[in-house]
Coordinates of C-alpha atoms in Angstrom, one line a residue:
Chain A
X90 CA 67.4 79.8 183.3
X91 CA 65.0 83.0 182.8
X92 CA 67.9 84.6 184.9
X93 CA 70.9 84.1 183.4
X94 CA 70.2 86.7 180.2
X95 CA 67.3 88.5 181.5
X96 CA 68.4 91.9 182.4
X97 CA 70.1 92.2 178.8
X98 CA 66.7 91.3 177.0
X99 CA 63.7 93.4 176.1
X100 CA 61.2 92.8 177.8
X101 CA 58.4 93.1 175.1
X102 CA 55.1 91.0 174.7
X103 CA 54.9 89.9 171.0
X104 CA 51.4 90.7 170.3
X105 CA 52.7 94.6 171.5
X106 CA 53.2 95.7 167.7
X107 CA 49.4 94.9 167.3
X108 CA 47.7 95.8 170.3
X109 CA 46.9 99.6 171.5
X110 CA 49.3 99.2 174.7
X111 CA 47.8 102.4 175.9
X112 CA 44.4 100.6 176.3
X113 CA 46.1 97.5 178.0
X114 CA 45.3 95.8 180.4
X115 CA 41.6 95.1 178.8
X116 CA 38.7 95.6 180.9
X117 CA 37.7 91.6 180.3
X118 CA 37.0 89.7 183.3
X119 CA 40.0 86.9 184.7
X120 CA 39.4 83.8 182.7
X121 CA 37.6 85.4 180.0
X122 CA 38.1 83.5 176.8
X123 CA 38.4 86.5 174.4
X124 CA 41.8 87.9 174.9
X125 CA 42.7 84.5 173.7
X126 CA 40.4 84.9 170.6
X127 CA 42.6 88.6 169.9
X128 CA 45.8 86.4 170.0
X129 CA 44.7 84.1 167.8
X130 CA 43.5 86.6 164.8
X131 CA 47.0 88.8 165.5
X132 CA 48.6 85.5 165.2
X133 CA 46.5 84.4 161.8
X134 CA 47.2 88.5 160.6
X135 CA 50.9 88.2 161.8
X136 CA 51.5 84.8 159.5
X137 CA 49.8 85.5 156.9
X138 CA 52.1 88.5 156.4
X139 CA 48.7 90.7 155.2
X140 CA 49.9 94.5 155.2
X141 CA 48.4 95.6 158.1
X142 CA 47.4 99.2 156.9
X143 CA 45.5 97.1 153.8
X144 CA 43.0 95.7 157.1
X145 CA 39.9 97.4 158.8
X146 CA 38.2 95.9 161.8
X147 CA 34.8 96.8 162.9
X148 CA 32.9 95.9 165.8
X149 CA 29.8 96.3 167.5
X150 CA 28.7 97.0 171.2
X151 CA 29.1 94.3 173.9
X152 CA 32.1 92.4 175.6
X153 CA 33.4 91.6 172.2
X154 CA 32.9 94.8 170.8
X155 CA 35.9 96.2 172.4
X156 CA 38.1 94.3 170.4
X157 CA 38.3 97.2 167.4
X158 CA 39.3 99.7 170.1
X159 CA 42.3 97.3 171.4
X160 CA 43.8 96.3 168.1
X161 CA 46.1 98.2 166.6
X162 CA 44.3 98.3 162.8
X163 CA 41.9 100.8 161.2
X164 CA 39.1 100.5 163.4
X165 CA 35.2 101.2 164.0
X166 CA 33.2 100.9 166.6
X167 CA 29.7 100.9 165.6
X168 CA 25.9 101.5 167.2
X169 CA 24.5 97.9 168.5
X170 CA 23.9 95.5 165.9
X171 CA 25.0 97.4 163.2
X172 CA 28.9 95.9 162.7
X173 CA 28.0 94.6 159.4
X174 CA 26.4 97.6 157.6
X175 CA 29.1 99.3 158.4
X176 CA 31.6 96.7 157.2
X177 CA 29.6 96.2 154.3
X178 CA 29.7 100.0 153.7
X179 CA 33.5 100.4 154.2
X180 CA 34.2 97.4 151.9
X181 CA 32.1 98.7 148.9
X182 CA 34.1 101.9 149.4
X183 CA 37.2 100.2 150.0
X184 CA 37.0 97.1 148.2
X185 CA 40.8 97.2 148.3
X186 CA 40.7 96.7 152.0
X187 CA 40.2 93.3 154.1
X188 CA 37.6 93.9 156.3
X189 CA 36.8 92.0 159.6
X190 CA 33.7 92.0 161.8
X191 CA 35.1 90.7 165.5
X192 CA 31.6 90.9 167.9
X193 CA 29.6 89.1 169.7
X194 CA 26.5 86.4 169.7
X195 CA 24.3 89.1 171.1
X196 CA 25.5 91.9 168.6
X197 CA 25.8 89.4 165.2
X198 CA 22.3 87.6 165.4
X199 CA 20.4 88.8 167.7
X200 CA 20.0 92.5 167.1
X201 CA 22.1 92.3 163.8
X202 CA 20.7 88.5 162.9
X203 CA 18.9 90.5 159.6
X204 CA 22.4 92.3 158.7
X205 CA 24.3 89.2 159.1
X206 CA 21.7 86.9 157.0
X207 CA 21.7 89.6 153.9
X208 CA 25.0 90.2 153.6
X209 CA 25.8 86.7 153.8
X210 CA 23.2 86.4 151.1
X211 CA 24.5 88.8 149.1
X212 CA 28.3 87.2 149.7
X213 CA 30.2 90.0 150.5
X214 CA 33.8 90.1 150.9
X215 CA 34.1 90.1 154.8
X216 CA 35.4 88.2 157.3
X217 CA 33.1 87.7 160.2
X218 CA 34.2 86.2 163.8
X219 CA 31.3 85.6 166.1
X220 CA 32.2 85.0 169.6
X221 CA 29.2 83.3 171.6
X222 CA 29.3 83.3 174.9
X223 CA 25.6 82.4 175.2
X224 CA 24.9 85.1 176.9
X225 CA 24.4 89.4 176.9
X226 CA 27.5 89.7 179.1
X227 CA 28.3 93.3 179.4
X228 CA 24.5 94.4 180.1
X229 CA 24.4 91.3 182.9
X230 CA 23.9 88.2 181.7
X231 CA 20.0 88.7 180.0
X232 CA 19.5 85.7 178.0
X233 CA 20.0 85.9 174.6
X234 CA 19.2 84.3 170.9
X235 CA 22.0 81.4 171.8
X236 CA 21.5 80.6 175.3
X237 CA 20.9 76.8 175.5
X238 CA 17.7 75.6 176.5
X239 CA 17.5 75.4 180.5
X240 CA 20.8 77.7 181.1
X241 CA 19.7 80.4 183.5
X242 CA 20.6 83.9 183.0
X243 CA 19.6 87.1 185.1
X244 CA 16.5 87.2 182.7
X245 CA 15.6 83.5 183.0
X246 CA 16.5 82.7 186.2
X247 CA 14.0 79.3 186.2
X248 CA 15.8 78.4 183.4
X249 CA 15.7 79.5 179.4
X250 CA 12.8 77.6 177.2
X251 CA 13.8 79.4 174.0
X252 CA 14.9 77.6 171.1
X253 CA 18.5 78.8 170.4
X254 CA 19.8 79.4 167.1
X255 CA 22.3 77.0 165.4
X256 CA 25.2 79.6 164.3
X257 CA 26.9 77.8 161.3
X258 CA 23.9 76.8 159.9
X259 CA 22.2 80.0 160.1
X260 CA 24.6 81.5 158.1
X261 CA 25.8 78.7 155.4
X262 CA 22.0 78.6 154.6
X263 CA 22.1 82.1 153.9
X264 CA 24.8 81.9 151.5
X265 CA 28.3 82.1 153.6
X266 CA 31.2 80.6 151.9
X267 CA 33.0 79.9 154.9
X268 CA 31.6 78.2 157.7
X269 CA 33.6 77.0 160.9
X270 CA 33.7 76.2 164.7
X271 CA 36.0 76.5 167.5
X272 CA 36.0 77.3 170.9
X273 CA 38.6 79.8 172.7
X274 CA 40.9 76.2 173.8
X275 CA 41.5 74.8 170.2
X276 CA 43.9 78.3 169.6
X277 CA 45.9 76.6 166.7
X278 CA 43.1 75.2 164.8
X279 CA 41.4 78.5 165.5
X280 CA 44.3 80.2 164.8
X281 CA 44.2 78.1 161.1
X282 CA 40.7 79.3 160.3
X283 CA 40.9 83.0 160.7
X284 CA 44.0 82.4 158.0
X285 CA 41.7 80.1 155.7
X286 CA 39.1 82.5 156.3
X287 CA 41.3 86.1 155.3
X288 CA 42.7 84.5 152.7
X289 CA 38.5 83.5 151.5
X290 CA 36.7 85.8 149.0
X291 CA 33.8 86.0 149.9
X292 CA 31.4 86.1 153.3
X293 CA 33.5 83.6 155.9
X294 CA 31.6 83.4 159.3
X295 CA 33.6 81.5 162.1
X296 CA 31.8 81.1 165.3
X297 CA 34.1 81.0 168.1
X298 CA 32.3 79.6 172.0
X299 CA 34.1 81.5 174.2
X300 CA 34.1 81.1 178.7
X301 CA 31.8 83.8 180.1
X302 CA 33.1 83.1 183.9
X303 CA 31.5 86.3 185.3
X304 CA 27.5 85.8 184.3
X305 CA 27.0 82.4 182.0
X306 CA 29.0 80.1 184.4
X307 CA 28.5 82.1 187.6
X308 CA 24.7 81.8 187.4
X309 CA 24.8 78.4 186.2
X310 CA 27.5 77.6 188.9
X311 CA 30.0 76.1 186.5
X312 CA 32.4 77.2 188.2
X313 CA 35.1 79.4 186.5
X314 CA 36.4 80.3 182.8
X315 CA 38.9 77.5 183.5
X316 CA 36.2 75.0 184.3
X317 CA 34.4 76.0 180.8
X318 CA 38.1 75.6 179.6
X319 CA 38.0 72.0 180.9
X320 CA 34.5 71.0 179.9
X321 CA 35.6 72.0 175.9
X322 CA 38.5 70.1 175.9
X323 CA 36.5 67.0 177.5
X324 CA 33.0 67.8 175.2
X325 CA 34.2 68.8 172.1
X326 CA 34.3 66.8 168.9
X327 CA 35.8 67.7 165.7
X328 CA 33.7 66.9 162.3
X329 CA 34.8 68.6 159.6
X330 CA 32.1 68.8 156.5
X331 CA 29.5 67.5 159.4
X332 CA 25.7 67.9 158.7
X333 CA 24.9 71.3 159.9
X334 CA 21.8 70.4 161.2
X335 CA 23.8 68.4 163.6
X336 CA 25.6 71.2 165.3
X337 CA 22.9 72.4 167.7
X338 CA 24.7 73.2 171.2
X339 CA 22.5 72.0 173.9
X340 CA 23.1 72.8 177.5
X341 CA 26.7 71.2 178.4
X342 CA 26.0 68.7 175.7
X343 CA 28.9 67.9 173.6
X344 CA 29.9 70.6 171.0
X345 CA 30.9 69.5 167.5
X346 CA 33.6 71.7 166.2
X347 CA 35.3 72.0 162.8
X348 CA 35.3 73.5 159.4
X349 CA 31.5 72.5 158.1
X350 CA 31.8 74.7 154.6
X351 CA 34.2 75.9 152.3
X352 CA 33.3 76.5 148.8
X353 CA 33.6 79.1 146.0
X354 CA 30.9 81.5 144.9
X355 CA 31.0 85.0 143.0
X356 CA 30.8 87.8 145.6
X357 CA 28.9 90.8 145.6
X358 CA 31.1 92.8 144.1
X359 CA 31.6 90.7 140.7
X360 CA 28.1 90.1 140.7
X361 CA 27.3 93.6 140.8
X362 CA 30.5 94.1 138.0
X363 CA 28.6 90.9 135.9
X364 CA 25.0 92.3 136.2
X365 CA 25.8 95.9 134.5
X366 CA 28.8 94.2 132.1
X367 CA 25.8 92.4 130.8
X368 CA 23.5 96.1 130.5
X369 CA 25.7 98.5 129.7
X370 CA 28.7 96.3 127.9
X371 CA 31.9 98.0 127.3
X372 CA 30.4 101.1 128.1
X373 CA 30.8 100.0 131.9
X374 CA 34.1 100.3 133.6
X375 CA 34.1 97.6 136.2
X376 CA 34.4 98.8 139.9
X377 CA 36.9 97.7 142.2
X378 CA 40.3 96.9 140.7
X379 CA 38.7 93.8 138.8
X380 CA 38.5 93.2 135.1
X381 CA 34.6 92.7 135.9
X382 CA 34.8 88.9 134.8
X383 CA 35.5 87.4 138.0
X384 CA 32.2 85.9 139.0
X385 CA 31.7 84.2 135.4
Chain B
X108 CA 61.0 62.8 176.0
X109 CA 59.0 59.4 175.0
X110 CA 58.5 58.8 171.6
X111 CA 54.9 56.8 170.0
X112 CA 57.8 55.7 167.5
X113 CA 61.3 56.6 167.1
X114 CA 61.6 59.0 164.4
X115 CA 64.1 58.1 161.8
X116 CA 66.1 61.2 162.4
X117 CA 66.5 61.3 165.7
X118 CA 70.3 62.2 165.9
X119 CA 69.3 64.9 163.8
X120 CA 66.0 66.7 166.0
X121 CA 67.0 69.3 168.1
X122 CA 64.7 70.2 170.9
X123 CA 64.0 73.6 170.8
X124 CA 64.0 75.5 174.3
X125 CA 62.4 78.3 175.4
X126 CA 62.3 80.8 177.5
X127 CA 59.5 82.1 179.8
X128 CA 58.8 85.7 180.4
X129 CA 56.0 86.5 182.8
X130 CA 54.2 90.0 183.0
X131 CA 53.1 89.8 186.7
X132 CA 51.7 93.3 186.6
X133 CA 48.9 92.3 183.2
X134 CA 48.7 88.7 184.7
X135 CA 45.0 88.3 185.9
X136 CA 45.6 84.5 187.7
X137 CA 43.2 82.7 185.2
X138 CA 45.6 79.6 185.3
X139 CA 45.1 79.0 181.4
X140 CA 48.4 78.9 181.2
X141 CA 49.4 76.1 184.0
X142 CA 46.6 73.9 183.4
X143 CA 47.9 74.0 180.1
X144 CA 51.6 73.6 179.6
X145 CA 52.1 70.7 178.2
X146 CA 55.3 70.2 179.9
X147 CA 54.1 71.5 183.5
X148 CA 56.7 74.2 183.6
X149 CA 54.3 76.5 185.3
X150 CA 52.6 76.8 188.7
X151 CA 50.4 79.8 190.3
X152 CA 52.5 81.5 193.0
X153 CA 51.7 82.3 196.7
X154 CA 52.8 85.9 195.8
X155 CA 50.0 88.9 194.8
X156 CA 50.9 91.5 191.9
X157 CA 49.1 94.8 192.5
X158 CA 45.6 94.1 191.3
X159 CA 45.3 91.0 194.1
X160 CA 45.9 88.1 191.7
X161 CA 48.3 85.5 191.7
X162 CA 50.7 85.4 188.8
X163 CA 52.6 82.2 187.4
X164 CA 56.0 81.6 188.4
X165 CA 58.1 79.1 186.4
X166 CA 59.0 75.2 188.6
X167 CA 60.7 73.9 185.8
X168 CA 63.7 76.4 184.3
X169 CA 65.0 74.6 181.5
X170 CA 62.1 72.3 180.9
X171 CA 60.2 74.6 178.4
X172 CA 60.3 73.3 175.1
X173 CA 59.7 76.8 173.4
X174 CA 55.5 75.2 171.8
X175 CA 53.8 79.1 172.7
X176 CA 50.9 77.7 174.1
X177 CA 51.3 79.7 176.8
X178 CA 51.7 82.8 174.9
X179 CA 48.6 81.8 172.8
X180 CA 46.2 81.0 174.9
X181 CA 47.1 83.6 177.7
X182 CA 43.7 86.3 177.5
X183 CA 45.5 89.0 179.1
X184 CA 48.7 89.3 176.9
X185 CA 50.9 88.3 180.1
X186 CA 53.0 85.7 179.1
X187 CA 55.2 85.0 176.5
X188 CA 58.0 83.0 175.0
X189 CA 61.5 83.0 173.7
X190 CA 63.9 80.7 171.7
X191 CA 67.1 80.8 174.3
X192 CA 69.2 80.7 171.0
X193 CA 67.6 84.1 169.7
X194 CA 68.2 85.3 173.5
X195 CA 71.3 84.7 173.3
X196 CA 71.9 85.7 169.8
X197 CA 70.0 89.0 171.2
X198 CA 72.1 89.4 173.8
X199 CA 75.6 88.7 171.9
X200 CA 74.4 91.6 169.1
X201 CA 74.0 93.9 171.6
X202 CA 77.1 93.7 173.8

């Protein structure tokens, strides 16, 4: 069938108009799940007909962080750790601009778990996607702030005995407005959040669990990415609005996926336009594009 | 295809059908994309593209119901689908 019309057609990969095709193929191992998380946010951007020249993504330093230099958006690839400062910089500049952070467990909370906790505090306008792989996987596989207890990594090789950190509810404690789960298999659901979440004012975090095949499953002989693919779609439970206290990943435990939060809240930027309103009155021409009484 | 129960327009459903285009060159073998059709249309081949990996090769022509799942969930931007009607309609616009 594929024959019939093929020499007629164009031969052209849909995601192409979005994608730098220069820097394709990625450098991402085989059965990595992140070129399937890049799909799904140029598929959310895509239907969500967005103007694509009106979005900036940013990213950090890791596996993830290449993401910003494969997309074809305003991009930024930033120092470790610091994916949100940046953002949050660009988007008090720009606050005409929809801003996304794409990088990784290592990059978000561990040496960026301060940026990510203020800024969700102070409720900025960004869109945040976390990918955790449970793991440092472009240094080799050291363990790192969400590696489950008794996963081994080149850096725990006996086994990990740290606590890990619970994602979601690190940051809807700190004050995100947006707060979901998926894993690099549930692509429409997935797919549905990152379009909930750009169309969210305010700081939307989604944490997506994504196959490392190369470091987190090889060391813990898991087999490969599609393995990891297998064990999500056996393990994982959806619970919308679920305690997040609840959501704790343990070490190929079952994972509890969904939307946990999604609630309104003045961001930072009508706060900041409410706070001097209230000084300076109509002395005090609100800042950007707003009439300065959104947050009331 | 079986039906939970019969929908009540049924003589008016049209099943789409697609069309599978395969990038062997970008594929990297991960064999998302044939553990995953849901109709089975796809199977790794015996053949090697350049980088050493095997690429999927379509079993079932005609069989693909045009979902994109392939397409989605493909990391390496390999695989993709097409309506046949808007291949067709493709082709007729530019002959």
């Amino acid at each position: 069938m594929s024959t019939s019309v093929e020499p007629a057609v164009k031969k052209e990969h849909p995601m192409e108009k979005i994608l730098r095709m220069d820097r394709i193929p990625h450098i991402w191992c085989p059965t990595c799940g992140l070129g399937t998380v890049v799909t799904a946010l140029a598929t959310a951007l895509d239907e969500s007909e967005i103007d694509l020249n009106k979005v900036a993504i940013v990213s950090g330093i890791g596996c993830t962080g290449r993401v910003a230099g494969y997309m074809k958006l305003d991009s930024f690839h930033t120092t470790h750790g610091r994916a949100i400062p940046f953002a949050f910089g660009m988007h008090v500049a720009r606050p005409d601009l929809k801003t996304i952070v794409f990088s990784g467990d290592g990059d978000l909370v561990s040496i960026g778990g301060n940026h990510l906790i203020h800024t969700a505090r102070r409720n900025a306008d960004l869109m945040v996607i976390c990918v955790n792989n449970f793991i440092y996987a472009m240094t080799g596989g050291q363990v790192a702030p969400t590696t489950p207890i008794t996963a081994k990594s080149s850096t725990s090789p006996f086994g990990n005995f740290e606590h890990p950190f619970n994602l979601p509810l690190l940051a809807a404690s700190s004050g995100a407005v947006y707060v979901a789960r998926w894993t690099a298999l549930h692509i429409r659901r997935l797919t549905k959040a990152f379009k909930e979440a750009l169309n969210k004012r305010g700081f939307s975090f989604v944490e997506v669990i994504a196959p490392c095949s190369t470091l987190y499953a090889r060391r813990n002989k898991l087999g490969t990415g599609l393995d990891l693919m297998k064990f999500y779609h056996d393990n994982c439970v959806i619970k919308h609005g679920c305690d997040l206290k609840e959501v704790d990943i343990d070490y190929q435990s079952k994972i509890i996926v969904g939307k946990f939060v999604d609630i309104e809240k003045p961001t930072y930027i009508d706060c900041l336009n409410k706070g001097y309103k209230q000084v300076f009155g109509d002395k005090y021409k609100p800042y950007g594009g707003g009439d300065g009484n959104n947050g009331n | 295809m079986k039906f939970w129960r019969t929908p009540l327009d049924i003589d008016q459903l049209k099943i789409p059908k697609g069309d599978v285009h395969i990038l062997e060159e970008r594929c990297k073998g991960c064999g998302f994309c044939v553990e995953y059709c849901p109709k089975g249309v796809l199977k790794l081949s015996d053949k090697f593209n350049s980088k050493g990996y095997h690429p999927p090769v379509v079993i079932k022509p005609g069989e693909c119901v045009n979902c994109d799942l392939c397409e989605m969930i493909c990391p390496d931007f390999a695989i993709f689908c097409l309506r046949v009607e808007e291949v067709n309609k493709e082709v007729a616009s530019e002959s």
